[in-house]
Each structure stands twice: as C-alpha cells, then as structure tokens.
Short mmCIF file of C-alpha atoms in Angstrom, two decimals:
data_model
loop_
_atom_site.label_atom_id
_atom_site.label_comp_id
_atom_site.label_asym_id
_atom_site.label_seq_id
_atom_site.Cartn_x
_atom_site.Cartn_y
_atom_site.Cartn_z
CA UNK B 11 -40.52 -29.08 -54.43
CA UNK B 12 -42.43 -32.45 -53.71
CA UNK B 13 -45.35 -30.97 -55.95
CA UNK B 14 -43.02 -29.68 -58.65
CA UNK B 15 -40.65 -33.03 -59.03
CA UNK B 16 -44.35 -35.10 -60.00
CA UNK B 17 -45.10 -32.82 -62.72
CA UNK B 18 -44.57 -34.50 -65.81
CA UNK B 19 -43.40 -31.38 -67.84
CA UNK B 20 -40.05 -30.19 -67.63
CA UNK B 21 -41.47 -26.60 -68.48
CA UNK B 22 -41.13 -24.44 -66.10
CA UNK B 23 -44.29 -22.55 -66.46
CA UNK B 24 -46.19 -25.87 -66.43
CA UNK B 25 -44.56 -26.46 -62.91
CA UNK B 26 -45.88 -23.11 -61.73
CA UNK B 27 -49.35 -23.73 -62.80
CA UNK B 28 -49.52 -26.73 -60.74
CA UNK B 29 -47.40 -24.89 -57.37
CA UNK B 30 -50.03 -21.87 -58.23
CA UNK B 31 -53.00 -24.04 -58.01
CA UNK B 32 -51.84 -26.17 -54.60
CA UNK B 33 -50.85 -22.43 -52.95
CA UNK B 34 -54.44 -21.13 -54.17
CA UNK B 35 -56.39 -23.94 -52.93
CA UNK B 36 -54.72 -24.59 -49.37
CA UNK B 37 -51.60 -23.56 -47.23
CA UNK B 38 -49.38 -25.08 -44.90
CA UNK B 39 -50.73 -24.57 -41.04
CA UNK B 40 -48.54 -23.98 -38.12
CA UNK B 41 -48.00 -27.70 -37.57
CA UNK B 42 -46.63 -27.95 -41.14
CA UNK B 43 -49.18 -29.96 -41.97
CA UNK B 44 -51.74 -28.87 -45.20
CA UNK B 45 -54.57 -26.29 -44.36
CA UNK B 46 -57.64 -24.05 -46.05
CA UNK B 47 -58.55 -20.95 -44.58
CA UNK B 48 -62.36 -20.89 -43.90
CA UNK B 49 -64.63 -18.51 -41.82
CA UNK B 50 -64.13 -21.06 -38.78
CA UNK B 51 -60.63 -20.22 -39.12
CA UNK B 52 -57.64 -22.47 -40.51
CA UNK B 53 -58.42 -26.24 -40.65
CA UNK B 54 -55.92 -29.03 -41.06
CA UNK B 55 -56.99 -31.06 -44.61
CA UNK B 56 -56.30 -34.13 -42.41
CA UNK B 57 -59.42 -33.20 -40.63
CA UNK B 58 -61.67 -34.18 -43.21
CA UNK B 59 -59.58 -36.58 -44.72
CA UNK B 60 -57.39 -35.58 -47.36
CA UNK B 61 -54.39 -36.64 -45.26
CA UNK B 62 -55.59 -39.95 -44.51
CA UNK B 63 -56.83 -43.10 -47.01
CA UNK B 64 -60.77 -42.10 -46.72
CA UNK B 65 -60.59 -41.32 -50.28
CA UNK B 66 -59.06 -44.72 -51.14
CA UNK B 67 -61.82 -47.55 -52.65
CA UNK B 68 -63.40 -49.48 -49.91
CA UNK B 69 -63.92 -52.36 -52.75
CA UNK B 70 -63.14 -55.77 -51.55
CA UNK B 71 -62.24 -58.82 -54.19
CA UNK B 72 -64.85 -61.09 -55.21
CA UNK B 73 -64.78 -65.10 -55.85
CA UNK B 74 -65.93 -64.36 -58.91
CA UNK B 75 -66.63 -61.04 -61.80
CA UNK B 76 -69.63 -61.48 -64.42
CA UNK B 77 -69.09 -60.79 -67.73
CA UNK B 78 -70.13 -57.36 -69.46
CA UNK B 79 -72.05 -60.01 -72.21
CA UNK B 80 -73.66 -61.27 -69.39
CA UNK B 81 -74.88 -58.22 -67.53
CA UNK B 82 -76.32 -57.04 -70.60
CA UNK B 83 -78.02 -59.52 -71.04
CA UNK B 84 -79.32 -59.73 -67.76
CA UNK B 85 -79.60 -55.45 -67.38
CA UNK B 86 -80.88 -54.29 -70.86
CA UNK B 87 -83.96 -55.44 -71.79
CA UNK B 88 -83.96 -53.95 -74.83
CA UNK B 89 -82.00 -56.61 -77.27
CA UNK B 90 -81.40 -53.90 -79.92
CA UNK B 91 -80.01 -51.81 -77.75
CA UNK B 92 -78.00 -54.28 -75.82
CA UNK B 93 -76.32 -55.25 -79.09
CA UNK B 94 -75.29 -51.75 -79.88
CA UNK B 95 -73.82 -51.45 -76.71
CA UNK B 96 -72.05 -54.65 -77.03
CA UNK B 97 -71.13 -52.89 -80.67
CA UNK B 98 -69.84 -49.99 -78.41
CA UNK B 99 -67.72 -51.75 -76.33
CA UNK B 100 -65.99 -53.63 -78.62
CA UNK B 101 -64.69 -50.17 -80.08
CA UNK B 102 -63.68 -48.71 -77.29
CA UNK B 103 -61.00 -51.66 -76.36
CA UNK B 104 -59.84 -50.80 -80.01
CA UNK B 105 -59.31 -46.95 -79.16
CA UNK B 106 -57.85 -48.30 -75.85
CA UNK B 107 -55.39 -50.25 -78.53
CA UNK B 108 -54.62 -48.29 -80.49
CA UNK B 109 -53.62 -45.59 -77.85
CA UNK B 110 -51.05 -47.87 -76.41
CA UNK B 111 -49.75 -48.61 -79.89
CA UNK B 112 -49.89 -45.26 -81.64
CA UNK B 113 -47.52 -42.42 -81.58
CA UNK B 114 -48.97 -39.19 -80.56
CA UNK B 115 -48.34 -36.81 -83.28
CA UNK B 116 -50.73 -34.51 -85.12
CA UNK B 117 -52.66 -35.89 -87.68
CA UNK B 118 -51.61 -35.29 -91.47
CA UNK B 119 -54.97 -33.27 -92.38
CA UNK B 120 -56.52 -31.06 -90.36
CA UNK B 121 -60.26 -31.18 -90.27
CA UNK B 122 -61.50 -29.72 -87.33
CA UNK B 123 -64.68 -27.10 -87.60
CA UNK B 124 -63.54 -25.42 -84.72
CA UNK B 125 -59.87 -25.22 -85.73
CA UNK B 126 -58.54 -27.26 -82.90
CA UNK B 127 -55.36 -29.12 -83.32
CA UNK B 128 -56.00 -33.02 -84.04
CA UNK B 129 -53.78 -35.66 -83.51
CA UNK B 130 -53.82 -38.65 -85.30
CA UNK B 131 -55.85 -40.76 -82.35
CA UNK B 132 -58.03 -38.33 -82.23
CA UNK B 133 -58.85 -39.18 -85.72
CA UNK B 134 -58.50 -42.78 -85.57
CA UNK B 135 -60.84 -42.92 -82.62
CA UNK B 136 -63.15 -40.54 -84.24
CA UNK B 137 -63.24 -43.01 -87.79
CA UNK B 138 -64.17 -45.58 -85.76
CA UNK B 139 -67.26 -44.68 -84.27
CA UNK B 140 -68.29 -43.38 -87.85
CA UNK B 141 -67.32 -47.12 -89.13
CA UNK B 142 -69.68 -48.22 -86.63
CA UNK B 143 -72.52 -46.03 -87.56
CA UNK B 144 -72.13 -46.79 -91.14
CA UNK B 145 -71.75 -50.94 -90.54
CA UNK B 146 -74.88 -50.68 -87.80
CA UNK B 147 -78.51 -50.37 -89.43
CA UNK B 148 -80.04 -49.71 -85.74
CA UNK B 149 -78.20 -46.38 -85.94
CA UNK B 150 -80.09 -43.93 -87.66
CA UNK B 151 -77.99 -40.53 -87.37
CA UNK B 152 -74.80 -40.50 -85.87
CA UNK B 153 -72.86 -36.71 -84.71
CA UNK B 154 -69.31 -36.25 -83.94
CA UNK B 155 -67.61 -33.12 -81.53
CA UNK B 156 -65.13 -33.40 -84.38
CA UNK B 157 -67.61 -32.29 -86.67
CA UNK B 158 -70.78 -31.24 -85.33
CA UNK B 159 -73.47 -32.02 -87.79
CA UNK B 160 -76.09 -34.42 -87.35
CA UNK B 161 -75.49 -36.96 -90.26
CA UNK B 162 -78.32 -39.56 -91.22
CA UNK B 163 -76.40 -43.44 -91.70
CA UNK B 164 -79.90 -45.62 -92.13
CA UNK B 165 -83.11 -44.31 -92.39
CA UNK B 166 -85.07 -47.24 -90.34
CA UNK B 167 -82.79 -47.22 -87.81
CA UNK B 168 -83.62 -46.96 -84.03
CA UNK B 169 -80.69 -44.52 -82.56
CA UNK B 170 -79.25 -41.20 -82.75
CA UNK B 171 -75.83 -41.45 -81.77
CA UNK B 172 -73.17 -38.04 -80.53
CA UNK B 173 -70.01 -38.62 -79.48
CA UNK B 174 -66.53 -36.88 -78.11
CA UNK B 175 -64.44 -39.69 -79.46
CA UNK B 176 -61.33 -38.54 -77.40
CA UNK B 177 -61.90 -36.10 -74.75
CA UNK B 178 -58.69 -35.12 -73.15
CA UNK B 179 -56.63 -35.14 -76.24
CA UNK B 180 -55.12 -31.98 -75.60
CA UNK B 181 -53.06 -33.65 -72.40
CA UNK B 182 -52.76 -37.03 -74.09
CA UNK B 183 -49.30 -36.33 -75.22
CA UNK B 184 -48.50 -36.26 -71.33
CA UNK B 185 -49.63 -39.75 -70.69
CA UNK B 186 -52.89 -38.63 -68.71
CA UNK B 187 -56.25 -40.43 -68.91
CA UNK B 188 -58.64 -39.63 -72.08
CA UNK B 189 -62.07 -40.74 -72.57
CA UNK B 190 -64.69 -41.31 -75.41
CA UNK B 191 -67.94 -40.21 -74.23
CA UNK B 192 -70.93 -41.18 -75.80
CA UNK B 193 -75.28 -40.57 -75.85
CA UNK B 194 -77.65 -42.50 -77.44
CA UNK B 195 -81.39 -41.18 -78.31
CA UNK B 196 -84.31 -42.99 -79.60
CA UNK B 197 -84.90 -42.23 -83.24
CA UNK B 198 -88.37 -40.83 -82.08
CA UNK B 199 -86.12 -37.73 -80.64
CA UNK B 200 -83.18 -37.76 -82.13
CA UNK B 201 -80.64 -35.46 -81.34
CA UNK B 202 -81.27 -31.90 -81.99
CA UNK B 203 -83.43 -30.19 -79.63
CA UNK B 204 -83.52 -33.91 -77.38
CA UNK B 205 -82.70 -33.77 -73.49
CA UNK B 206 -80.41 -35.80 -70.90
CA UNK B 207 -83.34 -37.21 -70.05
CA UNK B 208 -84.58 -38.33 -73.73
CA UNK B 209 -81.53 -40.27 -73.60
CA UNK B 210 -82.27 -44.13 -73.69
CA UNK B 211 -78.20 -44.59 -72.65
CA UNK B 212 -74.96 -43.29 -71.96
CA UNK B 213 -71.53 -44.58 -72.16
CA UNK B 214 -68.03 -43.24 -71.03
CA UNK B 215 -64.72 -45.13 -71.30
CA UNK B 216 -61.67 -43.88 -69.37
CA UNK B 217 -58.29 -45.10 -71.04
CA UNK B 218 -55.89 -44.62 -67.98
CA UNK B 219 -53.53 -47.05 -66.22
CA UNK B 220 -56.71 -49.49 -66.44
CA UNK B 221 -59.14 -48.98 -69.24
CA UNK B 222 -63.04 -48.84 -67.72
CA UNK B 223 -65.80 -47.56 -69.14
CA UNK B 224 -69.13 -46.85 -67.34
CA UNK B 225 -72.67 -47.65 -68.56
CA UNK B 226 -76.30 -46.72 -67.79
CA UNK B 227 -78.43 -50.04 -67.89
CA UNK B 228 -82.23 -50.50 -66.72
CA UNK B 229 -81.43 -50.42 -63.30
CA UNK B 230 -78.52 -48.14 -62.64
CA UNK B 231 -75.00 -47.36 -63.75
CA UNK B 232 -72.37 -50.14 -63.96
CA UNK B 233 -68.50 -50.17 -64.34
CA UNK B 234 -67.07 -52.90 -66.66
CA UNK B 235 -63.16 -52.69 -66.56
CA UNK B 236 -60.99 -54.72 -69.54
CA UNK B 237 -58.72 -57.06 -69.68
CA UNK B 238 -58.16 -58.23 -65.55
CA UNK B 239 -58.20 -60.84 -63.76
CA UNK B 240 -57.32 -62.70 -66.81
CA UNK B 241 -59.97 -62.32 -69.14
CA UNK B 242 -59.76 -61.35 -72.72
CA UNK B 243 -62.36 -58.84 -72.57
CA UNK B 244 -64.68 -56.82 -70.63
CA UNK B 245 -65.78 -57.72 -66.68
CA UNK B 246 -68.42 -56.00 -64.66
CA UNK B 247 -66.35 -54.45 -61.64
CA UNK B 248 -68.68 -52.78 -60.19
CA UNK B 249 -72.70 -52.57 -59.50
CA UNK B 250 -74.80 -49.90 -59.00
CA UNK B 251 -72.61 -47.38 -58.84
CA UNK B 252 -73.87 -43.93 -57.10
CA UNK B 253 -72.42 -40.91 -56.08
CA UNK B 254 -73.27 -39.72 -52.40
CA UNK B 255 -75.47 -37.09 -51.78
CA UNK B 256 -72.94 -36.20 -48.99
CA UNK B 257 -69.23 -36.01 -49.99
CA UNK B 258 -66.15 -34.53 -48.46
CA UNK B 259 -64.16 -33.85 -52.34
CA UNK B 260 -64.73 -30.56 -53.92
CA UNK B 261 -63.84 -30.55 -57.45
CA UNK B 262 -63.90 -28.08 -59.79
CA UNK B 263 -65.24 -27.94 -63.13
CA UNK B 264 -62.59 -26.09 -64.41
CA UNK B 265 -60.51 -22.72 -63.28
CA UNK B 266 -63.11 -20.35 -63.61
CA UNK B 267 -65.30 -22.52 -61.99
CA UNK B 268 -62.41 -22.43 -59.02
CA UNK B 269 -61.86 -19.15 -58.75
CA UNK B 270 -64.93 -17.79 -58.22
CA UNK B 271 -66.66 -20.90 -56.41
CA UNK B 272 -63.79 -22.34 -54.58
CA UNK B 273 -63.44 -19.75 -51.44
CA UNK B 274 -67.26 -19.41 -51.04
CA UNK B 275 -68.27 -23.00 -51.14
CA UNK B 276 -65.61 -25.65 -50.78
CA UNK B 277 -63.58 -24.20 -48.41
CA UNK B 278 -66.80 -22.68 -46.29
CA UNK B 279 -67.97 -26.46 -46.35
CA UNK B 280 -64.27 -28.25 -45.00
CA UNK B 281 -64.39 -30.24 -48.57
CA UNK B 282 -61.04 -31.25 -49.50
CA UNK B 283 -59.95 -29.61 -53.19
CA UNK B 284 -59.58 -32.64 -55.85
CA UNK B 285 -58.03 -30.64 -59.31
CA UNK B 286 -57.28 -32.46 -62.90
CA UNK B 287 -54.37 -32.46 -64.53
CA UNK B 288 -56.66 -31.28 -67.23
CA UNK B 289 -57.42 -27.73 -65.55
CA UNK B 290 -54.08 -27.65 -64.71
CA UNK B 291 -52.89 -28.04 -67.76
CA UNK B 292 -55.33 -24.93 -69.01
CA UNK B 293 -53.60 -22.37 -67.70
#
C-alpha cells in the first residue's frame, strides 16, 4: 500500500508494475524490515544502507558559487568551443521553459522516422537545437534522434553535433525528469563511424524539480544547476564530479537488464536496487 499510494497513475496496472518490481527486487525479512535473498542468506537492505541516509548528498553550502561563464572560461581552453557551449546552455534553460509553460499534448504533425509518438516539446526542444545549428557557423553537421541523418549546416565549421533533444518524453506527461543529451565531435571526425572517445565534449541537462545539466570540460566533469541561490542563470554546483569505483547502488539499465543481471550480481554483491520510474513505466 505505501508503494502503491506514491504512484502517480491511477491505473491500476501501472500500480502493479511498480508493487511487481519492489516484490522482485527485495522482500520483507522476519523483522519486517526490507530484505534480498543472496547466497549468504537473507540480508536486511538497512545493512548496506538503503534504510538509512548514506545515499543522501554529503554536499555542504559554500560562501560563494562561480558562474558557469566563468568556469568556462577558466575550464575550456578552447574559445570556440567554450562559446558553443555557452550557445548550449542558453538553450537548454529555454527547453527547461518551455516545459514548465507548455501543455503536454501530442504534437499536430507527426514526423518521427521511427514512428514514435511526439509531443509537442518534444518538437519544440528538438527545433531548437536545429535553430542553433543553423544560427552557429562553428557547427558544421548537426543529427537529431528525431531524425537520424547527419545534416551538413556550414561547411567551415568546426563541430559535428547529435542530439536526443528530450529523452524521457514518453513519462513526461507524468511529471518525471527528462533530459536533452548531447555529443560534440571535431569536424576532423565527424559523426558517422566517430567514437566516445573522438568526442571533444558532452553535455546532459536534467529538467526535474531543479534543472542541472552536466558538462565535460578540460579537466573533468562539472554540474552547473539554474536559477538558485538567486541568480538569473547558470551556477557551477559542483566540481569534479566522479563516480566511485566502489558503490553500494545497483541500478539497472532497464528490465531486461534486471532480470537476467539482478539475482546474479546485485544481490550476490549486498548492492541496494535503485529502479527509474522510466523502467517502470516500460512494462
């Protein structure tokens, strides 16, 4: 009952996915308290932490937050890159807008390659980043999930830009967090046939309660949060950020991934299950 009265769909069968995943993933112990079964037998999730705050931030408040112009300047040494990704930003705190101003409702033409349903922020968010690929001469081809072809915007131009303008859109209409997601090549690559690696920079905004967006600069990746703290735009929140080699969160990629990894390797390893509304929502 206390997982089903948090689900944000009155639909029943919505309510069962989510009771279906909890049961699969871990079961109430003898003290009534949450447990997974391993091969050491059943352990409490309290044991390594789920029960407890050690999955909280350990982030303390600062005198003082630089600004995202200002750690690009100081992080990119590149300055035509650094003023794309200024570029960049600026468009995501429109889609973050425009999210929290538009409707969602499906958009009035239908465009998708793949035949997916669009709705009309998907499209708005997707014009955008076109809009900047046309206005910006330093981007040379620019490739949309919405419609995967590699087009060329200016022929002396120094990036290949492809982009999921809204990922998530499918559980937008339920108020969860979507992101734009977003790679940038050199030219000298571009995209087709190019690596990860090739990649001269990454970006990924999360529009959730708070709208963030992570970046890779020269020196590592950085999280730039908008709007706090009483700024107009974009602060660096935090530096460096790195994920642990050691970590006590399993979290599948998605329910394949959990049924046949899940009992073999989280549970064998005491991690504590983390699941999206997203795979949740997949069933």
């Amino acid at each position: 009952k206390r997982y089903a009265s948090c689900w944000p769909r009155s639909r029943s069968h919505h309510m069962t996915c989510c009771l279906l995943t909890y049961l699969f993933s871990c079961r109430t112990s003898i003290t009534g308290r949450p447990a997974v079964a391993t091969s050491r037998g059943t352990v409490s999730l309290a044991d390594v932490g789920a029960a407890s705050t050690a999955f909280y931030t350990d982030e303390v408040r600062k005198e003082s937050y630089p600004s995202m112009a200002d750690v690009l300047d100081a992080k990119v040494a590149d300055p035509d890159l650094r003023r794309l990704m200024l570029t960049l930003f600026g468009a995501f705190a429109t889609v973050s807008a425009a999210l929290r101003a538009e409707l969602v409702v499906k958009a009035e033409e239908q465009k998708s390659v793949f035949g997916d349903v669009q709705l009309g922020v998907d499209v708005l968010a997707d014009q955008l980043l076109w809009d900047v690929c046309r206005s910006e001469p330093l981007i040379k081809t620019g490739s949309s999930e919405e419609a995967p072809d590699v087009r060329e915007m200016h022929a002396g131009g120094r990036f290949c830009l492809c982009w999921d303008p809204l990922d998530g859109s499918a559980i937008v209409d339920n108020n969860w967090a979507v992101g734009t997601i977003i790679g940038i090549w050199p030219a000298a690559t571009g995209v087709i046939g190019a690596t990860g690696r090739d990649q001269v920079a990454s970006m990924v905004a999360n529009y959730g309660p708070r709208t963030t967006a992570f970046a890779t600069l020269d020196d590592g990746v950085y999280e730039f949060t908008l709007g706090v703290g009483g700024a107009d735009g974009w602060l660096c929140s935090r530096e460096r950020v790195r994920i642990s080699p050691q970590s006590r969160i399993f979290s599948p990629a998605n329910l394949r991934t959990a049924r046949h990894e899940l009992p073999g390797y989280g549970a064998a390893r005491l991690l504590a299950l983390r699941t999206s509304p997203v795979e949740l929502s997949s069933l």
